[in-house]
Amino acid sequence: MSDKDGNKTLGVGGGSGRSGQVKQSFSHGRTKSVVVETKRKRVVVPKPGPSQGAASTDKPKSPMVAKHAGDPSKRPAGISEAEMERRLKALAAAKSREVEEAAARAADEKAREEERERRRAEIEAKEREEREREEALKAKAEEEERRAREAEAEKLAKQKEEPKKEQPRAKPAAAAGAAARPAAPDQAAIEAAAARAETKGVSAAGPRKTDRDRTDRAAAERDSRNKAARDDNRRSGKLSLSQALDGEGGRQRSLAAMKRKQDRARQKATGGNQRVEKQVRDVQLPETIVVSELANRMAERAADVVKTLMKMGMMVSMNQPIDADTAELVIEEFGHRAVRVSDSDVEQVIDTIEDKAEDLQPRPPVITIMGHVDHGKTSLLDAIRKANVVSGEAGGITQHIGAYQVTTESGSVLTFLDTPGHAAFTSMRARGAQVTDIVVLVVAADDAVMPQTVEAINHAKAAGVPMIVAINKVDKPAADVNKVRTDLLQHEVVVEKMSGDVQDVEVSAKTGKGLDELLEAIALQAEILELKSNPNRAAQGAVIEAQLDVGRGPVATVLVQNGTLHRGDIFVVGEQWGKVRALINDKGERVEEAGPSVPVEVLGLNGTPEAGDVLNVVETEAQAREIADYRNQQSKDKRAAAGAATTLEQLMAKAKADESVAELPVVVKADVQGSAEAIVQALEKIGNDEVRVRVLHYGVGAITESDIGLAEASGAPVIGFNVRANAPARNAANQKGVEIRYYSIIYDLVDDIKAAASGLLSAEVRENFIGYAQIREVFKVTGIGKVAGCLVTEGVARRSAGVRLLRDNVVVHEGTLKTLKRFKDEVKEVQSGQECGMAFENYDDIRVNDVIEIFEREEVERSL
Ligand code: GDP
């Protein structure tokens, strides 16, 4: 008996009087760890000595009594034998009671141990099930909820039955919520059964109170086990829903989250510095900016900018413009500074640096030939170019503006603008494109100074451009060169022959006399002007002519004024922009580049610019687009401000309001810009105080429905110059009674309008369109040439009628039919809906999809 040691061991229960765990020794040397409780109410009696051995460590009660009882010699004094015996009896009785109790406790303990085991298994099963359930959680969510409710109900029932016992377990369960509860009915049943068995066992084993104490402890153990299990789970990296929702366990971080955290930490350590170093930029911000350009200016990735915009709820693509306010938010988001710039600043990207003197190189002069009509401008240009343009031209007027270069005998290169008089010159000047260096004033020696001669002089003077007088037609017998010189004096043009400083050369476009002298005079004048420019910079030029070409798209003839235009250059031209797809020189050759004073056709525009528009090469497409957009807006604003209508509605309103002077309103559509402008200028000169011609609208291209609408609203006719109305426009015109008049000679057009304006319209020979046919196929037939396989789409095709070939509603040829065939037979006419073969007299350039217009002439009362 190690009484002293035993003392200490037994002390476990002493303080609290509640419970402790001790090692129990049994008779056959077996030991067992058992939970013991003190029972305060128990009467303390001394234990009989030797038999105590087995239970010595067991006993909580009165160690002192036990100690002395085991050794009679150490019996306390003053106690009689009888008393001693009585005590010993009592002790023996107590002991036997004790043994009984110990047995009961052992049984109890065993039951509890079993119960613990069961619970552990139960928890493990639960955990296992949780894991499994987690996998199937989504699919079973609903069912689970139901089961969870059932389980909860069970639990509650159980708790009612044994409230204290269930409490610790119920707590996490409650926190976890219904869905988190292990809820399979079988599981719940097991639990309920277990709880019942437990209750029963415990009641049998001992008094209620003890039982409660024990369950408290057991619950505490369970808790700690649960916690350990959770910890295990954490280590395994798996997260069950109940764990995630378990308030005690706290929210588990996923591995990815941990990884992110680590990454952040690493970034902080390394990249953090980079962020500090990130350059804060001042971002120039116009009223609107294209997303990609914004990204560019911030030196950020466009995709990031798009992403940022998306976060702000704006779904835009890289190529879409956004307003300045939005852009400013984006700029701030990226940590840069927005610097608002006024709209016009967008134009600043255009290279405006002054050239240094040493960079400048001589350039050819650009010459415009001006003069009165029929004084021989075209003939002269033609003679200079040595190509006969005049005979092929309808009406003998220069209708297409272009330019070409010639080299003089002395080697000077001269660039001639091939323009219809001063109209283009003026309209170009009006747009700020001063392209002409020298004006050659053509005065016919047999006609002397005429009104347009004077106008030309005034224009040249206004532009501050030096003049050279070419006195033409000196071959004519009626030529009087001196009259020309003296006439010019009246207009302050003093030629050299009259001791002035204006060079004058007597020429004949017809015979070629004096042409070389004229060219040398021009070269000399150019030398005096010391024309220079820097070919080694971004190109700048002026549009001489522009049109929408069938097949090639918008085409502009550009005269390069400074720098060199290369294929692939990005440019802005007026309100349009583009990227040079091809450059074609005045000889029709494709070239890679065009330097100063070189005229080239430019392909690759996004729209048709206007004559006089300035072309500037810029660095990026975004810049080009931005400038073009800005200009577009500007011109719209300007027109609106000036009251000049842009929309059809505005035009109508204005036409209606303006009724003070008798007006002949007209709508003009022409094939090229130059023609349209020439017509408009000619028309605007018609009229007197009572009546005048008012051009409501003019433009390039086919006559459209909107033209008809405008004409109808103002009671105006539509004038088509080498263009036709498209089908919807034709129908609209028929319906609304709008007159469309087609012309291919400017003078006819002007004369007609003049007559109409002065009320002097007489009967005229007029064309009636009797039919239209579309070319479906083109055949080559020996002996005839090209034959068009056509379908008559409207009216009738008549062999005797006149025909025009239209390509994209623009007249490309006018003539007569050589043949009209239906199957193999030559026929007189073919009705609408039928197929036929047609061939033109002296014309072969027919293509699929071209339209043949069939017309007849008849005399009608003029109605313009
Ligand atoms: P534009 O209207 O100023 O372009 O004049 P054109 O070049 O069309 O010429 C008008 C007419 O004058 C044409 O019939 C030409 O043949 C004729 N013509 C032009 N130059 C000469 C010339 O030097 N001598 C003669 N005899 N006729 C000329």
PDB file of N, CA and C and ligand atoms in Angstrom, residues 372-379 390 396 398 472-473 475-476 508-510, ligand 1:
ATOM      1  N   HIS A 372     -11.422  83.358-120.201  1.00  0.00           N
ATOM      2  CA  HIS A 372     -12.809  83.318-120.621  1.00  0.00           C
ATOM      3  C   HIS A 372     -13.080  82.013-121.365  1.00  0.00           C
ATOM      4  N   VAL A 373     -14.340  81.632-121.315  1.00  0.00           N
ATOM      5  CA  VAL A 373     -14.720  80.402-121.984  1.00  0.00           C
ATOM      6  C   VAL A 373     -14.418  80.493-123.490  1.00  0.00           C
ATOM      7  N   ASP A 374     -13.997  79.407-124.002  1.00  0.00           N
ATOM      8  CA  ASP A 374     -13.681  79.280-125.431  1.00  0.00           C
ATOM      9  C   ASP A 374     -12.443  80.053-125.873  1.00  0.00           C
ATOM     10  N   HIS A 375     -11.726  80.603-124.924  1.00  0.00           N
ATOM     11  CA  HIS A 375     -10.508  81.292-125.338  1.00  0.00           C
ATOM     12  C   HIS A 375      -9.352  80.312-125.559  1.00  0.00           C
ATOM     13  N   GLY A 376      -9.622  79.059-125.281  1.00  0.00           N
ATOM     14  CA  GLY A 376      -8.625  78.039-125.635  1.00  0.00           C
ATOM     15  C   GLY A 376      -7.866  77.455-124.454  1.00  0.00           C
ATOM     16  N   LYS A 377      -8.436  77.481-123.269  1.00  0.00           N
ATOM     17  CA  LYS A 377      -7.735  76.920-122.089  1.00  0.00           C
ATOM     18  C   LYS A 377      -7.464  75.430-122.275  1.00  0.00           C
ATOM     19  N   THR A 378      -8.530  74.728-122.596  1.00  0.00           N
ATOM     20  CA  THR A 378      -8.376  73.272-122.740  1.00  0.00           C
ATOM     21  C   THR A 378      -7.427  72.953-123.886  1.00  0.00           C
ATOM     22  N   SER A 379      -7.613  73.691-124.956  1.00  0.00           N
ATOM     23  CA  SER A 379      -6.749  73.454-126.117  1.00  0.00           C
ATOM     24  C   SER A 379      -5.291  73.687-125.746  1.00  0.00           C
ATOM     25  N   VAL A 390      -9.706  67.633-126.369  1.00  0.00           N
ATOM     26  CA  VAL A 390     -10.848  68.456-126.746  1.00  0.00           C
ATOM     27  C   VAL A 390     -11.911  67.698-127.524  1.00  0.00           C
ATOM     28  N   GLY A 396     -17.060  70.477-125.210  1.00  0.00           N
ATOM     29  CA  GLY A 396     -15.807  71.215-125.287  1.00  0.00           C
ATOM     30  C   GLY A 396     -15.458  71.980-124.041  1.00  0.00           C
ATOM     31  N   THR A 398     -13.976  71.852-120.061  1.00  0.00           N
ATOM     32  CA  THR A 398     -13.216  70.981-119.179  1.00  0.00           C
ATOM     33  C   THR A 398     -14.113  70.565-118.028  1.00  0.00           C
ATOM     34  N   ASN A 472      -3.717  83.882-127.015  1.00  0.00           N
ATOM     35  CA  ASN A 472      -3.936  82.673-127.806  1.00  0.00           C
ATOM     36  C   ASN A 472      -4.572  82.996-129.162  1.00  0.00           C
ATOM     37  N   LYS A 473      -4.612  81.985-129.931  1.00  0.00           N
ATOM     38  CA  LYS A 473      -5.223  82.009-131.260  1.00  0.00           C
ATOM     39  C   LYS A 473      -4.581  83.058-132.179  1.00  0.00           C
ATOM     40  N   ASP A 475      -2.872  82.488-134.495  1.00  0.00           N
ATOM     41  CA  ASP A 475      -2.888  82.011-135.886  1.00  0.00           C
ATOM     42  C   ASP A 475      -4.089  82.544-136.646  1.00  0.00           C
ATOM     43  N   LYS A 476      -5.072  82.994-135.896  1.00  0.00           N
ATOM     44  CA  LYS A 476      -6.305  83.450-136.544  1.00  0.00           C
ATOM     45  C   LYS A 476      -6.092  84.796-137.245  1.00  0.00           C
ATOM     46  N   SER A 508      -0.317  79.843-130.031  1.00  0.00           N
ATOM     47  CA  SER A 508      -1.445  79.264-130.743  1.00  0.00           C
ATOM     48  C   SER A 508      -1.544  77.801-130.334  1.00  0.00           C
ATOM     49  N   ALA A 509      -2.627  77.522-129.668  1.00  0.00           N
ATOM     50  CA  ALA A 509      -2.823  76.135-129.232  1.00  0.00           C
ATOM     51  C   ALA A 509      -2.977  75.247-130.448  1.00  0.00           C
ATOM     52  N   LYS A 510      -3.464  75.855-131.494  1.00  0.00           N
ATOM     53  CA  LYS A 510      -3.740  75.082-132.692  1.00  0.00           C
ATOM     54  C   LYS A 510      -2.448  74.717-133.424  1.00  0.00           C
TER      55      LYS A 510
HETATM   56  P1  GDP B   1     -11.823  76.774-123.248  1.00  0.00           P
HETATM   57  O1  GDP B   1     -13.260  76.865-123.123  1.00  0.00           O
HETATM   58  O2  GDP B   1     -11.134  78.009-122.793  1.00  0.00           O
HETATM   59  O3  GDP B   1     -11.237  75.565-122.661  1.00  0.00           O
HETATM   60  O4  GDP B   1     -11.527  76.725-124.811  1.00  0.00           O
HETATM   61  P2  GDP B   1     -11.232  75.457-125.698  1.00  0.00           P
HETATM   62  O5  GDP B   1      -9.863  74.994-125.440  1.00  0.00           O
HETATM   63  O6  GDP B   1     -12.322  74.518-125.547  1.00  0.00           O
HETATM   64  O7  GDP B   1     -11.248  76.128-127.157  1.00  0.00           O
HETATM   65  C1  GDP B   1     -12.382  76.671-127.687  1.00  0.00           C
HETATM   66  C2  GDP B   1     -12.275  76.636-129.173  1.00  0.00           C
HETATM   67  O8  GDP B   1     -11.198  77.400-129.636  1.00  0.00           O
HETATM   68  C3  GDP B   1     -12.036  75.256-129.725  1.00  0.00           C
HETATM   69  O9  GDP B   1     -12.876  75.046-130.841  1.00  0.00           O
HETATM   70  C4  GDP B   1     -10.603  75.240-130.173  1.00  0.00           C
HETATM   71  O10 GDP B   1     -10.383  74.435-131.295  1.00  0.00           O
HETATM   72  C5  GDP B   1     -10.381  76.671-130.502  1.00  0.00           C
HETATM   73  N1  GDP B   1      -9.001  77.065-130.322  1.00  0.00           N
HETATM   74  C6  GDP B   1      -8.325  76.968-129.163  1.00  0.00           C
HETATM   75  N2  GDP B   1      -7.073  77.449-129.332  1.00  0.00           N
HETATM   76  C7  GDP B   1      -6.962  77.852-130.614  1.00  0.00           C
HETATM   77  C8  GDP B   1      -5.908  78.443-131.379  1.00  0.00           C
HETATM   78  O11 GDP B   1      -4.791  78.698-130.925  1.00  0.00           O
HETATM   79  N3  GDP B   1      -6.159  78.761-132.698  1.00  0.00           N
HETATM   80  C9  GDP B   1      -7.387  78.493-133.215  1.00  0.00           C
HETATM   81  N4  GDP B   1      -7.557  78.828-134.497  1.00  0.00           N
HETATM   82  N5  GDP B   1      -8.375  77.948-132.537  1.00  0.00           N
HETATM   83  C10 GDP B   1      -8.180  77.627-131.243  1.00  0.00           C
END
